Structure formats: C-alpha cells, structure tokens
Short mmCIF file of C-alpha atoms in Angstrom, two decimals:
data_model
loop_
_atom_site.label_atom_id
_atom_site.label_comp_id
_atom_site.label_asym_id
_atom_site.label_seq_id
_atom_site.Cartn_x
_atom_site.Cartn_y
_atom_site.Cartn_z
CA UNK A 238 106.62 125.38 115.75
CA UNK A 239 104.63 123.21 118.19
CA UNK A 240 105.79 122.63 121.74
CA UNK A 241 108.14 119.62 122.37
CA UNK A 242 106.81 116.57 124.32
CA UNK A 243 108.31 115.98 127.78
CA UNK A 244 109.36 112.49 126.47
CA UNK A 245 109.46 110.95 123.03
CA UNK A 246 106.03 110.12 121.71
CA UNK A 247 105.38 106.74 120.18
CA UNK A 248 104.71 107.00 116.34
CA UNK A 249 103.16 103.88 114.54
CA UNK A 250 104.24 103.78 110.91
CA UNK A 251 105.02 101.49 107.97
CA UNK A 252 108.53 102.32 106.93
CA UNK A 253 107.92 101.02 103.60
CA UNK A 254 104.86 102.99 102.83
CA UNK A 255 105.02 105.24 99.89
CA UNK A 256 102.77 107.74 101.39
CA UNK A 257 105.63 108.66 103.73
CA UNK A 258 107.79 110.00 100.83
CA UNK A 259 104.72 111.48 98.76
CA UNK A 260 103.38 113.42 101.76
CA UNK A 261 106.76 114.80 102.77
CA UNK A 262 106.56 113.01 106.07
CA UNK A 263 109.86 111.27 105.65
CA UNK A 264 111.52 114.73 105.32
CA UNK A 265 109.75 116.25 108.10
CA UNK A 266 110.66 113.51 110.34
CA UNK A 267 114.36 114.34 110.03
CA UNK A 268 113.95 117.44 112.01
CA UNK A 269 111.87 115.86 114.58
CA UNK A 270 113.57 112.68 115.40
CA UNK A 271 114.12 113.53 119.00
CA UNK A 272 110.65 114.20 119.72
CA UNK A 273 109.26 110.87 118.62
CA UNK A 274 109.82 107.15 119.05
CA UNK A 275 109.21 105.51 115.78
CA UNK A 276 107.64 101.99 116.03
CA UNK A 277 107.54 100.08 112.66
CA UNK A 278 104.37 98.13 111.77
CA UNK A 279 104.60 95.00 109.80
CA UNK A 280 101.01 94.56 108.60
CA UNK A 281 97.46 95.94 109.05
CA UNK A 282 96.87 93.58 111.97
CA UNK A 283 100.13 94.60 113.50
CA UNK A 284 98.78 98.41 113.70
CA UNK A 285 95.96 97.35 115.84
CA UNK A 286 98.06 95.11 117.97
CA UNK A 287 100.84 97.76 118.56
CA UNK A 288 98.27 100.25 119.39
CA UNK A 289 96.47 98.03 121.81
CA UNK A 290 99.92 97.08 123.57
CA UNK A 291 100.93 100.85 123.88
CA UNK A 292 97.37 101.59 125.38
CA UNK A 293 97.98 98.56 127.82
CA UNK A 294 101.32 99.97 128.65
CA UNK A 295 99.68 103.20 129.69
CA UNK A 296 101.06 105.43 126.90
CA UNK A 297 98.71 108.68 127.00
CA UNK A 298 99.08 109.45 123.35
CA UNK A 299 99.73 106.92 120.38
CA UNK A 300 100.72 108.62 117.08
CA UNK A 301 99.76 106.96 113.89
CA UNK A 302 101.07 107.92 110.39
CA UNK A 303 98.89 107.09 107.61
CA UNK A 304 95.49 107.59 105.91
CA UNK A 305 91.95 106.89 106.93
CA UNK A 306 92.37 103.23 106.63
CA UNK A 307 95.37 103.16 108.83
CA UNK A 308 93.75 105.31 111.51
CA UNK A 309 90.73 102.87 111.46
CA UNK A 310 93.11 100.04 112.42
CA UNK A 311 94.79 101.94 115.15
CA UNK A 312 91.33 102.97 116.51
CA UNK A 313 90.36 99.43 116.78
CA UNK A 314 93.32 98.90 119.37
CA UNK A 315 92.83 102.26 121.18
CA UNK A 316 88.92 102.31 121.62
CA UNK A 317 87.73 102.09 125.05
CA UNK A 318 91.16 102.88 126.46
CA UNK A 319 92.60 106.12 128.12
CA UNK A 320 95.13 106.42 125.48
CA UNK A 321 94.58 109.09 122.69
CA UNK A 322 94.93 108.84 119.10
CA UNK A 323 97.38 111.24 117.85
CA UNK A 324 96.66 111.85 113.76
CA UNK A 325 99.79 112.20 111.44
CA UNK A 326 97.70 112.28 108.15
CA UNK A 327 99.82 111.28 105.21
CA UNK A 328 97.13 109.39 103.19
CA UNK A 329 95.48 110.30 99.93
CA UNK A 330 92.29 111.90 101.43
CA UNK A 331 92.77 112.22 105.01
CA UNK A 332 89.19 112.67 105.65
CA UNK A 333 89.07 111.96 109.45
CA UNK A 334 92.07 114.29 109.90
CA UNK A 335 90.21 117.07 108.12
CA UNK A 336 87.09 116.34 110.40
CA UNK A 337 89.24 116.69 113.45
CA UNK A 338 90.82 119.84 112.25
CA UNK A 339 94.28 118.70 111.80
CA UNK A 340 93.98 118.97 108.03
CA UNK A 341 95.87 116.96 105.34
CA UNK A 342 99.71 116.50 105.74
CA UNK A 343 100.03 119.32 108.30
CA UNK A 344 102.53 117.63 110.50
CA UNK A 345 103.31 120.54 112.68
CA UNK A 346 99.59 120.90 113.40
CA UNK A 347 99.56 117.01 114.25
CA UNK A 348 102.49 117.40 116.83
CA UNK A 349 100.97 120.50 118.49
CA UNK A 350 97.62 118.71 118.84
CA UNK A 351 99.48 115.66 120.41
CA UNK A 352 101.46 117.80 122.73
CA UNK A 353 98.59 119.72 123.91
CA UNK A 354 95.81 118.69 126.44
CA UNK A 355 92.61 119.06 124.15
CA UNK A 356 91.05 115.72 123.44
CA UNK A 357 87.88 115.07 121.72
CA UNK A 358 85.64 111.78 122.41
CA UNK A 359 84.59 110.26 119.01
CA UNK A 360 81.62 107.82 118.55
CA UNK A 361 82.30 104.61 116.96
CA UNK A 362 80.16 102.37 114.70
CA UNK A 363 80.60 98.92 113.28
CA UNK A 364 79.62 96.92 110.26
CA UNK A 365 79.26 93.25 111.18
CA UNK A 366 81.48 93.95 114.30
CA UNK A 367 84.27 95.68 112.28
CA UNK A 368 84.63 99.42 113.64
CA UNK A 369 84.96 102.46 111.42
CA UNK A 370 85.81 105.98 112.04
CA UNK A 371 84.24 108.28 109.50
CA UNK A 372 81.99 106.56 106.99
CA UNK A 373 81.02 103.27 105.44
CA UNK A 374 79.82 102.89 101.82
CA UNK A 375 77.62 100.10 100.21
CA UNK A 376 77.22 100.03 96.43
CA UNK A 377 79.03 101.98 93.49
CA UNK A 378 81.37 104.03 95.79
CA UNK A 379 82.73 100.68 97.13
CA UNK A 380 82.92 99.12 93.80
CA UNK A 381 84.92 102.18 92.71
CA UNK A 382 87.32 101.85 95.49
CA UNK A 383 87.61 97.96 94.88
CA UNK A 384 89.00 98.58 91.37
CA UNK A 385 91.82 100.98 92.36
CA UNK A 386 95.24 99.32 92.33
CA UNK A 387 98.22 100.33 94.40
CA UNK A 388 99.80 101.67 91.28
CA UNK A 389 96.86 103.78 90.43
CA UNK A 390 96.74 105.14 94.01
CA UNK A 391 100.45 105.77 93.96
CA UNK A 392 100.62 107.48 90.58
CA UNK A 393 97.22 109.19 90.31
CA UNK A 394 96.17 109.78 93.77
CA UNK A 395 92.57 111.17 94.08
CA UNK A 396 92.29 111.10 90.36
CA UNK A 397 92.10 107.25 90.49
CA UNK A 398 88.65 107.46 91.79
CA UNK A 399 87.58 109.47 88.54
CA UNK A 400 89.02 106.75 86.35
CA UNK A 401 87.43 103.70 88.13
CA UNK A 402 84.21 105.68 88.64
CA UNK A 403 83.71 105.85 84.82
CA UNK A 404 84.11 102.02 84.71
CA UNK A 405 81.65 101.41 87.49
CA UNK A 406 79.02 103.81 86.10
CA UNK A 407 78.34 101.25 83.35
CA UNK A 408 77.45 98.52 85.76
CA UNK A 409 74.26 97.38 87.17
CA UNK A 410 74.23 97.38 90.89
CA UNK A 411 71.85 95.41 93.33
CA UNK A 412 69.04 96.78 95.26
CA UNK A 413 69.89 97.47 98.85
CA UNK A 414 67.03 97.44 101.56
CA UNK A 415 67.78 99.34 104.59
CA UNK A 416 65.68 98.15 107.78
CA UNK A 417 65.38 100.51 110.68
CA UNK A 418 64.89 99.49 114.35
CA UNK A 419 61.25 100.65 114.19
CA UNK A 420 60.61 98.42 111.16
CA UNK A 421 60.71 101.04 108.47
CA UNK A 422 62.40 99.96 105.29
CA UNK A 423 64.23 102.24 102.71
CA UNK A 424 65.47 101.06 99.43
CA UNK A 425 68.19 102.16 97.18
CA UNK A 426 71.12 101.22 94.91
CA UNK A 427 73.80 103.17 97.11
CA UNK A 428 74.02 103.63 100.86
CA UNK A 429 76.61 105.84 102.51
CA UNK A 430 76.86 106.04 106.21
CA UNK A 431 78.65 109.21 107.94
CA UNK A 432 79.68 109.57 111.34
CA UNK A 433 80.98 113.06 110.53
CA UNK A 434 80.29 115.80 107.79
CA UNK A 435 83.02 114.81 105.40
CA UNK A 436 83.29 112.63 102.42
CA UNK A 437 85.95 112.32 100.01
CA UNK A 438 88.39 114.90 101.38
CA UNK A 439 87.69 118.40 102.45
CA UNK A 440 84.12 118.26 100.93
CA UNK A 441 81.05 117.74 103.04
CA UNK A 442 78.27 114.97 102.46
CA UNK A 443 76.21 115.29 105.60
CA UNK A 444 75.67 118.88 106.61
CA UNK A 445 74.04 117.88 110.06
CA UNK A 446 76.33 114.94 111.20
CA UNK A 447 78.53 115.10 114.33
CA UNK A 448 81.13 112.59 115.44
CA UNK A 449 79.95 112.80 119.01
CA UNK A 450 76.15 112.79 118.99
CA UNK A 451 75.59 109.02 119.16
CA UNK A 452 73.89 109.04 115.85
CA UNK A 453 75.04 107.67 112.45
CA UNK A 454 73.73 109.64 109.32
CA UNK A 455 72.79 107.70 106.10
CA UNK A 456 72.14 108.63 102.55
CA UNK A 457 70.16 106.04 100.65
CA UNK A 458 70.15 106.91 96.74
CA UNK A 459 67.95 105.07 94.31
CA UNK A 460 69.02 105.32 90.63
CA UNK A 461 71.34 103.96 88.22
CA UNK A 462 75.06 104.06 88.78
CA UNK A 463 75.89 107.16 86.48
CA UNK A 464 73.21 109.21 88.37
CA UNK A 465 74.41 108.03 91.68
CA UNK A 466 78.03 109.27 91.11
CA UNK A 467 76.74 112.53 89.89
CA UNK A 468 74.27 112.92 92.85
CA UNK A 469 77.08 112.42 95.17
CA UNK A 470 79.27 114.92 93.57
CA UNK A 471 76.38 117.45 93.38
CA UNK A 472 75.73 117.17 97.13
CA UNK A 473 79.60 117.59 97.94
CA UNK A 474 79.66 120.69 95.59
CA UNK A 475 76.80 122.00 97.59
CA UNK A 476 78.64 121.43 101.00
CA UNK A 477 76.45 118.52 101.95
CA UNK A 478 72.79 117.40 102.08
CA UNK A 479 70.13 119.35 103.59
CA UNK A 480 66.44 120.13 103.30
CA UNK A 481 67.06 122.60 100.63
CA UNK A 482 68.86 120.44 98.12
CA UNK A 483 67.45 116.92 98.85
CA UNK A 484 66.47 115.22 95.67
CA UNK A 485 63.46 113.02 94.96
CA UNK A 486 65.99 110.00 94.48
CA UNK A 487 67.70 110.40 97.91
CA UNK A 488 66.52 109.66 101.39
CA UNK A 489 68.32 110.67 104.49
CA UNK A 490 67.86 108.83 107.88
CA UNK A 491 69.66 108.99 111.34
CA UNK A 492 69.99 105.94 113.44
CA UNK A 493 71.89 104.09 116.16
CA UNK A 494 71.62 100.73 114.20
CA UNK A 495 69.93 99.19 111.09
CA UNK A 496 70.14 96.18 109.11
CA UNK A 497 71.09 95.98 105.14
CA UNK A 498 70.41 93.30 102.72
CA UNK A 499 70.81 93.24 98.94
CA UNK A 500 69.34 91.10 95.95
CA UNK A 501 72.73 90.74 94.60
CA UNK A 502 76.49 90.56 95.57
CA UNK A 503 77.30 93.84 97.32
CA UNK A 504 80.68 95.64 97.73
CA UNK A 505 81.32 97.65 100.76
CA UNK A 506 83.99 100.04 101.97
CA UNK A 507 85.13 101.23 105.38
CA UNK A 508 86.91 104.70 105.67
CA UNK A 509 87.89 104.62 102.08
CA UNK A 510 89.18 101.08 102.11
CA UNK A 511 87.50 98.22 100.16
CA UNK A 512 86.53 95.83 102.92
CA UNK A 513 84.61 93.01 101.03
CA UNK A 514 81.61 91.78 99.01
CA UNK A 515 78.43 90.62 100.89
CA UNK A 516 76.63 87.56 99.32
CA UNK A 517 73.07 88.25 98.00
CA UNK A 518 70.50 88.19 100.81
CA UNK A 519 72.98 87.93 103.66
CA UNK A 520 72.07 90.53 106.28
CA UNK A 521 74.59 93.13 107.53
CA UNK A 522 74.18 94.62 110.80
CA UNK A 523 75.35 98.31 111.31
CA UNK A 524 75.54 99.39 114.95
CA UNK A 525 77.00 101.83 117.41
CA UNK A 526 79.51 100.48 119.63
CA UNK A 527 79.67 101.04 123.32
CA UNK A 528 83.19 102.18 123.52
CA UNK A 529 84.35 105.65 122.26
CA UNK A 530 87.59 106.82 120.88
CA UNK A 531 89.80 109.63 122.54
CA UNK A 532 91.41 111.82 119.78
CA UNK A 533 94.18 114.51 120.04
CA UNK A 534 92.74 117.75 118.75
CA UNK A 535 94.01 121.41 118.61
CA UNK A 536 93.03 123.64 121.60
CA UNK A 537 91.96 126.47 119.07
CA UNK A 538 91.17 125.72 115.63
CA UNK A 539 93.69 126.73 113.07
CA UNK A 540 93.27 127.32 109.28
CA UNK A 541 94.56 124.38 107.27
CA UNK A 542 93.67 125.62 103.68
CA UNK A 543 95.44 128.33 101.76
CA UNK A 544 92.56 130.49 101.61
CA UNK A 545 91.70 130.07 105.35
CA UNK A 546 95.31 131.14 106.15
CA UNK A 547 95.01 134.10 103.95
CA UNK A 548 91.92 135.21 105.68
CA UNK A 549 93.53 134.60 109.08
CA UNK A 550 96.39 136.93 108.18
CA UNK A 551 95.91 140.48 109.95
CA UNK A 552 96.87 142.23 106.83
CA UNK A 553 94.19 140.77 104.60
CA UNK A 554 92.67 143.29 102.09
CA UNK A 555 89.20 144.71 103.29
CA UNK A 556 87.68 143.89 99.77
CA UNK A 557 88.71 140.28 100.31
CA UNK A 558 87.16 140.14 103.91
CA UNK A 559 83.87 141.79 102.44
CA UNK A 560 83.65 139.03 99.65
CA UNK A 561 84.29 136.09 101.98
CA UNK A 562 81.41 137.48 104.28
CA UNK A 563 79.26 137.57 101.41
CA UNK A 564 80.02 133.96 100.41
CA UNK A 565 79.38 133.02 103.90
CA UNK A 566 75.96 134.84 103.92
CA UNK A 567 75.05 133.10 100.70
CA UNK A 568 76.07 129.55 102.34
CA UNK A 569 73.88 130.24 105.46
CA UNK A 570 70.81 131.55 103.47
#
C-alpha cells in the first residue's frame, strides 16, 4: 500500500462520470476517503479553473481523476506553477498516465507517486494557443474520434475506434501542408504530433520522442484513408517508427513549431478528444510553450502490465526469463 499523505490531498473529479465506475475508482475511493479531499467539477472549463485556484492557493499536489482529455484540462490550469499534477487514470486509453509510468487504472501507484517526492517536468505544446499534453492529430484519426458518441465510448470502450475507423476509411481527406520554420514544406493526408512515445494506449508510435527534450515529433503520412489507418497500426505493432521501418509514404520531422494548412475542412484532436474542424486554407500554428508542467511520478519504475509483474516476481521460471531476454534482443536489433 502507498504511504498516506500528511494531510488529505485535493482530488478533482466529475462525480457523474461513468468512467469512475467502469475503472473501479469509485470502489477504490471507499477505502481511501481519509487520504483525499474530493472536489467535484461541473464542466471542462471548471477543471481548469479549479486546478488554477488550487495552484494559486499553494497546494503542492493537485490530483485529477479522468482520462487524457481531463488531464489536459487540468494541465492548462497547472502549467507554469509550482503545483504538481497527480494522475488518477480512469479513462479509456490513459496514454499520458502510461507515459509517466503510472499505468492505466493503477490507483495505488497513482497515490504512491503523489505521496512521494519524485517530480518530472514535462514540455507543453499548443495548437492555436490551446495546450496539449501527449499528442495532436490532424486528419483521419481526428475524424475517427469525432464520430465516437458517448454511448459508444461507454459501451464499447477502445473498440469504438475500430468501428468508426471503418467509416472514416471510405472517405476522401484533404491534403495537409506542414511548413517548418526553415521554410521546408511536407505534404500528407494525416499528421500526428507526439510529445511522448505512446499513441492509442500502451503502444508506441514515436520511438525517439521524449516529453522533456523541448522537441515535438511529427509523422506525416501521404496516402488514402484506408492505408493511413493500416500504416499507423503497423507502426504501433512494431513499437514505433524508426529508421528500420519507415515507409515510403511516411515522413518524420522534429521541431519546436510549424504551421499547417489544408485544401479542405480539416478535423483535429488533442489528447484523444475531438477539438474542432479548421476551414480550408486557414493556417494553424503548432508551437512550444514557455511554461512546463510538473508531474508526480514514481521514484522507482514499477511494472504496470501482467507480463511485467510476472517478470518482476523473484520466483519467475528461468525459461521465461531466457525467452524475455531473447525478445528484448530482437527488439534492440
């Protein structure tokens, strides 16, 4: 069990969110009420406002229950302050929580990180002034998210992306032009920006990305929609894009800023939430922000997957250890 805080920690949460029950957080909270001060939120804007209010009051840690979209809202209130974001991951994908080593729906680990002293500074980037934590997508992946209804998300979870992906695969998508600060232009029909390695859960898309290097990684894919979705999936299966698996239709760039334009209406998403549709020809500025975000992390990384926990067990069979070493050797090749 994690250490208890010296005083109850503030936890921002939407008490009506279905994810509290689906993730098991509601049940977990019954045994930890004395360690937490639950602060209900009323709207997305209220998450940001409450986080900023707590930071202004000098709270060293502000816990936030939710998925990537909710964490993004809280980060907008905490960025540039001395208050650290404590992640309580109860969303569908929990990409940023996995990136920070907390895992998905690992509430004991989340509390342990909040009660510890380890903190990680995370770069922040913005699309037309709106900050995001982990990733931004322009094109078919955003159109997929746009079609996901609350009912689908509640009943189908991650599988809802598959169903809407089939619908998006039949559409024509506009051509996007990405202009770098040096004047170089790159064209594609899908652009994904990554501040970290992960995309869509535990899988990697950007094998070289880091959340504290001051650089944003971008994958620009130029093909029809069915091929784009297959291309993204193949990179995820291969644990991310690198020099060995880079296809002819994909280009990788690293930058602090860039400008996007498209020859048609362009859907975009930030941290897994559909954010809007940009009119044809309207420029979009993607840039690094001067502020960073302080995040609660574990002092020592702990396995968050069943296989990782098996390997960490002292009684693991030697044959299993040998097999895992062989798999790691193949990944490093």
